[in-house]
Tab-separated table of C-alpha atoms in Angstrom:
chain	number	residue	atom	x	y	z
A	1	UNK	CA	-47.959	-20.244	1.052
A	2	UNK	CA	-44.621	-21.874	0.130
A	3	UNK	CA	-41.999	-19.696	-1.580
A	4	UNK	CA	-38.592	-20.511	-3.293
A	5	UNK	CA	-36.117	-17.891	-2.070
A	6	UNK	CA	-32.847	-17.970	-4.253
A	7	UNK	CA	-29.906	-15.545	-3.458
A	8	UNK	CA	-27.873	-14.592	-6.408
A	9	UNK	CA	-24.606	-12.348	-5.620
A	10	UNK	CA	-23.311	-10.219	-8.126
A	11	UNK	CA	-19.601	-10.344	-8.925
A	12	UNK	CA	-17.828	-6.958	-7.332
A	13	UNK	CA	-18.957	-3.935	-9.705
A	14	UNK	CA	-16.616	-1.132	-10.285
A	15	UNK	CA	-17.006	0.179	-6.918
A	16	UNK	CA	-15.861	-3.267	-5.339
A	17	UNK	CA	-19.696	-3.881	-4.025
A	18	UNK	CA	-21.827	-6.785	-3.873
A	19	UNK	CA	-25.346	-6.210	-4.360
A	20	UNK	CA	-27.745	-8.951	-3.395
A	21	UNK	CA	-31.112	-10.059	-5.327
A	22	UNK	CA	-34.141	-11.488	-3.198
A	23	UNK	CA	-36.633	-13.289	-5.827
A	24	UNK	CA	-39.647	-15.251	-4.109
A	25	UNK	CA	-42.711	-16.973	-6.206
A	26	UNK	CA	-45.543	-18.492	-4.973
A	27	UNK	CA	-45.447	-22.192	-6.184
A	28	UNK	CA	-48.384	-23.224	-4.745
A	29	UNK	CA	-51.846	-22.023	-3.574
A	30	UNK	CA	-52.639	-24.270	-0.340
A	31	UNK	CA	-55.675	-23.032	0.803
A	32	UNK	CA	-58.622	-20.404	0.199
A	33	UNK	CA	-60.990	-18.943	3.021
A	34	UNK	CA	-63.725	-21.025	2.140
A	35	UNK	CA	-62.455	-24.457	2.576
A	36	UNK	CA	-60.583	-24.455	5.672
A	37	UNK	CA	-62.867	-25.582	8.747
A	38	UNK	CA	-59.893	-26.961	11.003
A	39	UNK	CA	-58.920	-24.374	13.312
A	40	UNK	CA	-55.294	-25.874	14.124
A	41	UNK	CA	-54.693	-25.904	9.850
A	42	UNK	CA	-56.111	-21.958	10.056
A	43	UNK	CA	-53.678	-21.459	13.161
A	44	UNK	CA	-50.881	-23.363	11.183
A	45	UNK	CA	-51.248	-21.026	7.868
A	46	UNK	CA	-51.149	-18.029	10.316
A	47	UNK	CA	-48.282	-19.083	12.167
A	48	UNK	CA	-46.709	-19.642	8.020
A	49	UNK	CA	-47.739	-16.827	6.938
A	50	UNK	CA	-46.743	-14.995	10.061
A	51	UNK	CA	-42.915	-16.464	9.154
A	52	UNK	CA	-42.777	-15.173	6.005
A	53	UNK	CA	-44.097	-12.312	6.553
A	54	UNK	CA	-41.448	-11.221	9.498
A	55	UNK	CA	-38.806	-13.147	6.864
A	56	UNK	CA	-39.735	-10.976	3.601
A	57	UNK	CA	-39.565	-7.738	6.674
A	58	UNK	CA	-35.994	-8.482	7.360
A	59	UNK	CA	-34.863	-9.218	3.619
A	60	UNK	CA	-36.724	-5.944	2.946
A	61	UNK	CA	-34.828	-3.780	5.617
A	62	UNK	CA	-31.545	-5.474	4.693
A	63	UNK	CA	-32.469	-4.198	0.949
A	64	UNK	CA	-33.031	-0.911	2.218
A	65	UNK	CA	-29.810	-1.117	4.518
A	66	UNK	CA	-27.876	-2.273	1.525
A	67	UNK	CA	-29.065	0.454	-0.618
A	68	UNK	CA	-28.482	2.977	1.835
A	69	UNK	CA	-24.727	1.732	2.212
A	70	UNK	CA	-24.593	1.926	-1.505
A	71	UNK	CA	-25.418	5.681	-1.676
A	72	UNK	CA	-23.624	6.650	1.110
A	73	UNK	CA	-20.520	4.926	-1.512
A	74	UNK	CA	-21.019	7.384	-3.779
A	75	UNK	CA	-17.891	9.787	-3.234
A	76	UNK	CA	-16.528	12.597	-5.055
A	77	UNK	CA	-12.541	11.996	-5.033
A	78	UNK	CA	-12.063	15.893	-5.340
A	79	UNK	CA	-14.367	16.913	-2.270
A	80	UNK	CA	-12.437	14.224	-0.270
A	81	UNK	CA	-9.171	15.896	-0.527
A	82	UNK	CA	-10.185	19.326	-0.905
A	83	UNK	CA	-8.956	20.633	1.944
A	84	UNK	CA	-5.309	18.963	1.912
A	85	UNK	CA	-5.623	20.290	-2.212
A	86	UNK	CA	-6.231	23.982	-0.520
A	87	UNK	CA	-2.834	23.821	1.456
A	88	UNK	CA	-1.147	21.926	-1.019
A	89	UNK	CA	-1.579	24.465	-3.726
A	90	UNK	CA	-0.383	27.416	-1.525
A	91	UNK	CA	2.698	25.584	-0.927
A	92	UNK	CA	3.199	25.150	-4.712
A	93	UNK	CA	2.877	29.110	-5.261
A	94	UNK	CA	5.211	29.730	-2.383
A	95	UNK	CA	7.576	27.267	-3.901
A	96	UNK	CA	7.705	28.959	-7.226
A	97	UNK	CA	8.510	32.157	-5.990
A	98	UNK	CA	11.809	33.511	-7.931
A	99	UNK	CA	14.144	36.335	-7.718
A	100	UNK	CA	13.468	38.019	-11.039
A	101	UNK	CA	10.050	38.937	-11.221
A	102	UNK	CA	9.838	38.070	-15.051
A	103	UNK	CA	10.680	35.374	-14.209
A	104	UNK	CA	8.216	34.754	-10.947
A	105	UNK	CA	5.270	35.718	-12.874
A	106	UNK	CA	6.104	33.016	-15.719
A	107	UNK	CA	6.537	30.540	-13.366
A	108	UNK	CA	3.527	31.235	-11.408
A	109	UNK	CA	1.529	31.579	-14.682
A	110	UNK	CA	-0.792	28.569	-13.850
A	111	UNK	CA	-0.672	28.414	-10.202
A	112	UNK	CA	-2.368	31.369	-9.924
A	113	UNK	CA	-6.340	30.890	-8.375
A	114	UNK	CA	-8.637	30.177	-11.026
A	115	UNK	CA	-6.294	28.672	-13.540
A	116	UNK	CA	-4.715	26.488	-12.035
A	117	UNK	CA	-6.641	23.253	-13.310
A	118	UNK	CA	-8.270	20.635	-11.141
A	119	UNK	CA	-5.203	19.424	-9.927
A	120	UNK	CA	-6.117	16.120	-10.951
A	121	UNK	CA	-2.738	14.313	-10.197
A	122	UNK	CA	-2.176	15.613	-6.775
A	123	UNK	CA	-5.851	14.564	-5.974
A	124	UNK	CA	-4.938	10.585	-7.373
A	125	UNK	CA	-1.678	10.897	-5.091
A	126	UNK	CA	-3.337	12.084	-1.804
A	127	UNK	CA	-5.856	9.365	-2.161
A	128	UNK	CA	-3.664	6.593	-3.168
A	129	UNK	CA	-1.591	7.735	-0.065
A	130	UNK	CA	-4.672	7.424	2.257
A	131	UNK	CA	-5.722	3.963	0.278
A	132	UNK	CA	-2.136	2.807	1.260
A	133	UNK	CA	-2.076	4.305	4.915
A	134	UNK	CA	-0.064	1.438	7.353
A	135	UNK	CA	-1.667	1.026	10.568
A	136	UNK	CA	0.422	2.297	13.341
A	137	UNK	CA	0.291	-0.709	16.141
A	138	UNK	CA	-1.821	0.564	19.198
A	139	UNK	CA	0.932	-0.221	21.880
A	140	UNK	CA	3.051	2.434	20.246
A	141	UNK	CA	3.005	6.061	22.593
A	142	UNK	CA	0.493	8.064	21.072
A	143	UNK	CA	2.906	10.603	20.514
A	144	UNK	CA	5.102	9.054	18.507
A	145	UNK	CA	2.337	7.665	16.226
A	146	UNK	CA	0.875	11.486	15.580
A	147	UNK	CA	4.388	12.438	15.019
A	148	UNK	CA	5.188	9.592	12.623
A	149	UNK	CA	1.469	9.223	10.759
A	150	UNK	CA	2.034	13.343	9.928
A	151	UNK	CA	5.748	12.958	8.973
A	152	UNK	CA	4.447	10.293	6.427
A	153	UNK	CA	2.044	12.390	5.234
A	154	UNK	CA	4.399	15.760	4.858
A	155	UNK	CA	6.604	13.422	2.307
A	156	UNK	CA	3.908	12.201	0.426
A	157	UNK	CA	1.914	15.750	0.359
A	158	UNK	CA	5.673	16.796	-1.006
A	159	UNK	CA	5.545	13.707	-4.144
A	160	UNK	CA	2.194	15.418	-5.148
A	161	UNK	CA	3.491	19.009	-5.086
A	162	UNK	CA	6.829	17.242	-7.191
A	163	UNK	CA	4.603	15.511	-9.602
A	164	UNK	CA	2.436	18.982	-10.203
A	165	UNK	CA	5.487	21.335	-10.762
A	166	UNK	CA	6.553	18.463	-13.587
A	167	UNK	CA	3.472	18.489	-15.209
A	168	UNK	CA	3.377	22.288	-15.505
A	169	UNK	CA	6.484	22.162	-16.623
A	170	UNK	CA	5.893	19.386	-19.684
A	171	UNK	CA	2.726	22.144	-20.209
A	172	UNK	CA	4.527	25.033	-20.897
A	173	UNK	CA	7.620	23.414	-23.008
A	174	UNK	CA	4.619	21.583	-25.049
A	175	UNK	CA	3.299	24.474	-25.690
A	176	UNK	CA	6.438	26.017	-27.057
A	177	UNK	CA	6.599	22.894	-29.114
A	178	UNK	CA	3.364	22.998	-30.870
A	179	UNK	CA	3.349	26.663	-31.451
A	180	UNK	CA	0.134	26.427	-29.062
A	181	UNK	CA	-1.718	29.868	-28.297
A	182	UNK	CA	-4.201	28.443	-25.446
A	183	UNK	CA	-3.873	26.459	-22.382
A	184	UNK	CA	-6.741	25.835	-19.804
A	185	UNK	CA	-8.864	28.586	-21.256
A	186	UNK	CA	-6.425	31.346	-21.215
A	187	UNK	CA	-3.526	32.429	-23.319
A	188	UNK	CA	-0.947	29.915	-23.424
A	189	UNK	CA	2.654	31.136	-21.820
A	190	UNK	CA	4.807	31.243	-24.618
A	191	UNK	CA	1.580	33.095	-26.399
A	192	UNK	CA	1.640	35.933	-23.978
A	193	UNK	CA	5.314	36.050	-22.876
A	194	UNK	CA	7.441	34.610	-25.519
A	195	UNK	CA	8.817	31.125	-26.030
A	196	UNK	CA	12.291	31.739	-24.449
A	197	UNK	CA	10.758	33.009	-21.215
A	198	UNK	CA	7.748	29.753	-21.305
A	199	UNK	CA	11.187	27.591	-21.317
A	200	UNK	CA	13.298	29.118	-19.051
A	201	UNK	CA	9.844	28.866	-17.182
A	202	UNK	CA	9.076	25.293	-17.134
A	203	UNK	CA	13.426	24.546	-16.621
A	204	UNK	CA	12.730	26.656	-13.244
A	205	UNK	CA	9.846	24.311	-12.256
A	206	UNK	CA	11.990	21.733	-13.005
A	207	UNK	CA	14.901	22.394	-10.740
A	208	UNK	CA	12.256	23.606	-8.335
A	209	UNK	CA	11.153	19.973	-8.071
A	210	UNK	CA	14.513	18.762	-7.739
A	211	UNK	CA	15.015	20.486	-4.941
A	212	UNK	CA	12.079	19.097	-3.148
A	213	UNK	CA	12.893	15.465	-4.372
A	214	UNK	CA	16.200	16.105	-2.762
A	215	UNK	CA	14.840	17.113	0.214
A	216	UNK	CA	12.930	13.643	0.474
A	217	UNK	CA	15.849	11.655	0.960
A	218	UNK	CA	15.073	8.720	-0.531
A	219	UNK	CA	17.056	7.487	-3.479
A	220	UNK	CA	14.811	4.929	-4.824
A	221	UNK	CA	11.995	7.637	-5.078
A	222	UNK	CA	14.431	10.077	-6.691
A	223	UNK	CA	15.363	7.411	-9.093
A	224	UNK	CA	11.863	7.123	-9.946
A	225	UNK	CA	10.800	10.730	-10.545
A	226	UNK	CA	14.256	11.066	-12.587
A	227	UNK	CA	13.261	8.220	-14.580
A	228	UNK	CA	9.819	10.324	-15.365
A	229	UNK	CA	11.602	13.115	-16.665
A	230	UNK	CA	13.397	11.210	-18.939
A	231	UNK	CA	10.456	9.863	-19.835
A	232	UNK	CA	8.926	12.955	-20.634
A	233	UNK	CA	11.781	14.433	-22.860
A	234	UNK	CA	11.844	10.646	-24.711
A	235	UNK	CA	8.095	10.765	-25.485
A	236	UNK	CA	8.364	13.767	-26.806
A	237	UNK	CA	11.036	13.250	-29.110
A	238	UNK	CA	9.053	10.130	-30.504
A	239	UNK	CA	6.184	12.697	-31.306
A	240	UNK	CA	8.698	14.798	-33.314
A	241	UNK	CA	10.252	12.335	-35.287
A	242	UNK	CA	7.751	9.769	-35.944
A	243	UNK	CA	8.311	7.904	-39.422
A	244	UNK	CA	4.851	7.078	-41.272
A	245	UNK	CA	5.365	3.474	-40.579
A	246	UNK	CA	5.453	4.325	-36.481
A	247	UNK	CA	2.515	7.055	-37.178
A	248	UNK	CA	0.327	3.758	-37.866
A	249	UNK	CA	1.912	1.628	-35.178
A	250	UNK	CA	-0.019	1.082	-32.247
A	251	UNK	CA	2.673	0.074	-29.931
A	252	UNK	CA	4.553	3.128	-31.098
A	253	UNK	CA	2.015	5.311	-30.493
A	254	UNK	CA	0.948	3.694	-26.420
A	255	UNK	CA	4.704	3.171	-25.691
A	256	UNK	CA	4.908	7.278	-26.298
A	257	UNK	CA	1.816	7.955	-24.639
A	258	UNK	CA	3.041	5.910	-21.770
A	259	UNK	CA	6.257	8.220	-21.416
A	260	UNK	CA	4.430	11.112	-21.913
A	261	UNK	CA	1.464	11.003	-19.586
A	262	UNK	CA	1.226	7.611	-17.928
A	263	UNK	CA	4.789	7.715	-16.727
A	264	UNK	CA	4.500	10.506	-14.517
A	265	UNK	CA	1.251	9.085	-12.536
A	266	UNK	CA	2.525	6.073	-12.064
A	267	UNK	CA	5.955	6.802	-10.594
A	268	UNK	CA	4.341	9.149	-8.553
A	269	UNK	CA	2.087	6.227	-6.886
A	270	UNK	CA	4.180	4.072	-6.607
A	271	UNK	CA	6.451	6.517	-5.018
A	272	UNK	CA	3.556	7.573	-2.590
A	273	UNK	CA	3.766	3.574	-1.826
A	274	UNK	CA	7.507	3.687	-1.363
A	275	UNK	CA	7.755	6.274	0.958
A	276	UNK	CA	4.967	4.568	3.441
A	277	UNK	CA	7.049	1.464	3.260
A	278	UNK	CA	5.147	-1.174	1.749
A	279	UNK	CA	6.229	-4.379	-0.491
A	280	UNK	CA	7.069	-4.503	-3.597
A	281	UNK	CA	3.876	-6.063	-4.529
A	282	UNK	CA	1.756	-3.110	-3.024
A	283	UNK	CA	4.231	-0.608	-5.055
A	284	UNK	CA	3.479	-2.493	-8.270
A	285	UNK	CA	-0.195	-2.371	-7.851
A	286	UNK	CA	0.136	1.527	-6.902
A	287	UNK	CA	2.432	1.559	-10.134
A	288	UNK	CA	-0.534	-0.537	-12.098
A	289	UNK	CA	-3.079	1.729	-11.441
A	290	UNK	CA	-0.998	5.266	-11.912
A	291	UNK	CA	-0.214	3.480	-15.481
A	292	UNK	CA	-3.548	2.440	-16.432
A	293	UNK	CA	-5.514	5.295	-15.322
A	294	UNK	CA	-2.611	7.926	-17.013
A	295	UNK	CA	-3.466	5.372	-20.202
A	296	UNK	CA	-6.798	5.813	-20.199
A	297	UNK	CA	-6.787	9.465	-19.510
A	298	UNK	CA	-4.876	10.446	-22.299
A	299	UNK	CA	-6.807	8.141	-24.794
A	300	UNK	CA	-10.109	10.185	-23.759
A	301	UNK	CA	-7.653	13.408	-24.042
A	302	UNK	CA	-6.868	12.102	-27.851
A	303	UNK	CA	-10.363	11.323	-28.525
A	304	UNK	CA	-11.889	14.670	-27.630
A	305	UNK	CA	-8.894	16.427	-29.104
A	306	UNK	CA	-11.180	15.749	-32.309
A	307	UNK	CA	-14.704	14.928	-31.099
A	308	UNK	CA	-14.652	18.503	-28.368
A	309	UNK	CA	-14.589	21.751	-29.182
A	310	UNK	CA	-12.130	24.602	-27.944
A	311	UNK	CA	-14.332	26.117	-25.829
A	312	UNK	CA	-15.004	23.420	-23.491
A	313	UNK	CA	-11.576	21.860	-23.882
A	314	UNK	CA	-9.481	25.227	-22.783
A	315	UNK	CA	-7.362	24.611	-25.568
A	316	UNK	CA	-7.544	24.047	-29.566
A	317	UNK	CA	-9.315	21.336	-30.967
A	318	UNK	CA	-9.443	19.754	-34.494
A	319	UNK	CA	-12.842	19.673	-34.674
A	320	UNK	CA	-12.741	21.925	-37.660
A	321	UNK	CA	-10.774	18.989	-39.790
A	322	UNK	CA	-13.603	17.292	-41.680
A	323	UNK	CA	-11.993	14.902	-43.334
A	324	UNK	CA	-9.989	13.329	-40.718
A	325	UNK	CA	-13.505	13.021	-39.099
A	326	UNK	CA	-14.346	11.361	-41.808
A	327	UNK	CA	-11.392	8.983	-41.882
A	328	UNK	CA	-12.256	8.106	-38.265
A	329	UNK	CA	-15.806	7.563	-38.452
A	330	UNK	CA	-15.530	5.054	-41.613
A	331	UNK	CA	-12.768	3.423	-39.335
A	332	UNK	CA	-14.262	3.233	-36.398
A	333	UNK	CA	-11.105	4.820	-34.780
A	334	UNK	CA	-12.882	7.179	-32.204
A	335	UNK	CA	-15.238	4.110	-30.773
A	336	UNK	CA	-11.937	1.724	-30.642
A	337	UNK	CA	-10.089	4.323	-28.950
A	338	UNK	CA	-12.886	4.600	-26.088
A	339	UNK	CA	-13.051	0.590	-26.134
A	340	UNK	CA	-9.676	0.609	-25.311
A	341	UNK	CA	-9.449	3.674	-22.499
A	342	UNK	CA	-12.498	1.647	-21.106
A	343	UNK	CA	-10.307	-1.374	-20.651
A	344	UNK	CA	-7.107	0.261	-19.005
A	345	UNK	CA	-9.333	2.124	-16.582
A	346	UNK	CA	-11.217	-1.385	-15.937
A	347	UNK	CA	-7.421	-2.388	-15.132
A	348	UNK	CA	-6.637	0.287	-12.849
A	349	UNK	CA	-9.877	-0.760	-10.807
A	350	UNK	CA	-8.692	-4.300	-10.527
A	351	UNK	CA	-5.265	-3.071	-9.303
A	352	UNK	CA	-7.348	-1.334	-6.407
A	353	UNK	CA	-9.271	-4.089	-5.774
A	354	UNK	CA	-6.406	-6.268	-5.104
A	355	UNK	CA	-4.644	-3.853	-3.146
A	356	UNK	CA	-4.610	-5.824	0.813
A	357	UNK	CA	-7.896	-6.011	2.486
A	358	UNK	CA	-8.464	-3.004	5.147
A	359	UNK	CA	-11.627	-2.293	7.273
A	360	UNK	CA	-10.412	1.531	8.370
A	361	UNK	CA	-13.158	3.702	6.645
A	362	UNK	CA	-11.307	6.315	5.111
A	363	UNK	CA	-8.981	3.741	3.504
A	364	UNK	CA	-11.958	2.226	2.022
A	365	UNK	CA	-13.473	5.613	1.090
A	366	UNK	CA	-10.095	6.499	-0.677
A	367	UNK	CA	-10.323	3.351	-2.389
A	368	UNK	CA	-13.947	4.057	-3.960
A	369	UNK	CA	-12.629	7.452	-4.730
A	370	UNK	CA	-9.697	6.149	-6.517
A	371	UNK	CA	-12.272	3.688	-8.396
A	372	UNK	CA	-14.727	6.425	-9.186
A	373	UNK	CA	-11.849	8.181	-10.818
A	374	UNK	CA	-11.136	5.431	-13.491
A	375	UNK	CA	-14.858	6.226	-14.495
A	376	UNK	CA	-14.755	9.699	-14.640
A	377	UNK	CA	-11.659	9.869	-16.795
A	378	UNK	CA	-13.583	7.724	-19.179
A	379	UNK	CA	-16.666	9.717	-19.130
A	380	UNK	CA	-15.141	13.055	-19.245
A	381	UNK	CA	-16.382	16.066	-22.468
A	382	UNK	CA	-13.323	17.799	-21.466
């Protein structure tokens, strides 16, 4: 028989693959067993059929192949840095260590094992440092390359341990701030110490951070991680004081949501890109997707402050306030808000995808991970 083959590829997915379709249809019926008598036209359709046969074979185990690759894409960004997370968050406890013990045991309120979250921006910045690695030239002494490839990595293990201890800190002085009573399924700091302590707490983080940054010598990255703090106090402030015509501002309300969650990610990558010495066009697309995915992440946090419920969110919700339900659902407000966390973590994606081309495996398996985070965020009850 004859057959059409046509090869379609589809444009990179979300995971930066290309999938291939095989289509074949018959288009013609050339012969049947009962009307062939010439034995070179019964050799010929053997020899055809013999070629397409062996042809549709290889398509078939390069389908299989393909698929196989595909599965063996599927990563979990958590389980890739698990390990590196383990030794990472021992650090952080040792780190917050103080003098007075009221003052240790406030600080080391969520650091302690089993409460201290997923540690979901350390995990983005020990990927995105791995995505990013530079290739050490090979006529380099092997020694020095070892001892340069694990400096590297010290100072970048140190932005993700800075970036945590300012998170935690923005935690417990929000918490003070909105009179909160729970945080990541227990009793919030300032709930079960006091607000002045759940300060002085997250101001001891905060120097505590410094002192790493310091440490880093590199003014550019302590410019940036300065700049975050700001950030943080600024957004903040512009959730205080918001006038009723910036409560129904939309550039109001992502410009604060920016400072407040998006800020901190995307210093911290770019930072992470800093520090291994790339251009600034490799920082900006670190920066691009820190900002996008913190975007998107807190969209999804805003939605499910009012769609989840406390238990599975570790903290209050406002699923108990009908009406504003109500006001949402007639306004479509929840489903425009996912639209819209949808398209910032489609943007991250892009920014990985355009990062510069590498064939080292891990760097591409950091890459998926990094990818596969932009959907989770997005998908995420809590």
């Amino acid at each position: 028989m004859i057959f059409s083959k046509g090869l379609s590829q589809i444009s990179r997915n979300r995971f930066s693959r290309c999938r291939w379709l095989f289509s074949s249809r018959p288009i013609q019926q050339l012969h049947q067993s009962n009307h062939i008598h010439d034995p070179s036209k019964v050799l010929g359709c053997r020899v055809i059929h013999s070629w397409v046969s062996n042809a549709l074979s290889g398509i078939g185990q390069q389908i299989h192949q393909q698929s196989t690759a595909v599965a063996e894409e599927q990563v979990d960004p958590f389980s890739l840095v698990a390990d590196e997370l383990s030794l990472l968050t021992n650090r952080l406890r040792s780190m917050v260590v103080a003098e007075v013990p009221k003052l240790a045991s406030a600080a080391e309120y969520f650091f302690k094992l089993g409460v201290e979250g997923k540690r979901f921006r350390p995990t983005v910045l020990l990927l995105m440092a791995t995505a990013l690695n530079v290739q050490i030239p090979r006529s380099a002494p092997q020694v020095d390359v070892d001892s340069l490839s694990g400096d590297l990595r010290t100072r970048q293990q140190c932005i993700a341990e800075i970036t945590e201890m300012i998170h935690v800190a923005s935690l417990l002085h929000d918490d003070v701030l909105d009179d909160a009573d729970t945080r990541r399924g227990i009793g919030s700091l300032n709930f079960v110490m006091g607000n002045k302590l759940a300060v002085l707490a997250g101001d001891f983080l905060l120097s505590r951070a410094c002192v790493a940054l310091a440490s880093l010598k590199n003014t550019e990255v302590v410019s940036l991680l300065a700049t975050v703090v700001e950030h943080l106090v600024t957004g903040e402030t512009m959730q205080m004081t918001t006038s009723s015509d910036e409560r129904c501002s939309m550039e109001y309300y992502m410009q604060k949501t920016y400072y407040k969650t998006a800020s901190l990610i995307s210093n911290s990558c770019k930072a992470i890109a800093l520090l291994a010495g790339h251009t600034a066009e490799v920082s900006v697309l670190a920066f691009d997707y820190g900002k996008n995915l913190g975007l998107a992440f807190q969209l999804i946090d805003d939605v499910l402050d009012f769609t989840g419920t406390s238990a599975t969110l570790g903290k209050g919700s406002l699923s108990d306030i009908r009406h504003a339900l109500d006001y949402l659902g007639k306004s479509r407000g929840i489903q425009r808000t996912r639209e819209l966390a949808r398209k910032h973590a489609s943007l991250a994606s892009a920014a990985i995808d355009s990062l510069p081309e590498s064939d080292d495996e891990e760097v591409q398996r950091s890459r998926r991970a990094l990818v596969e985070l932009t959907h989770r965020v997005i998908t995420r009850t809590k």
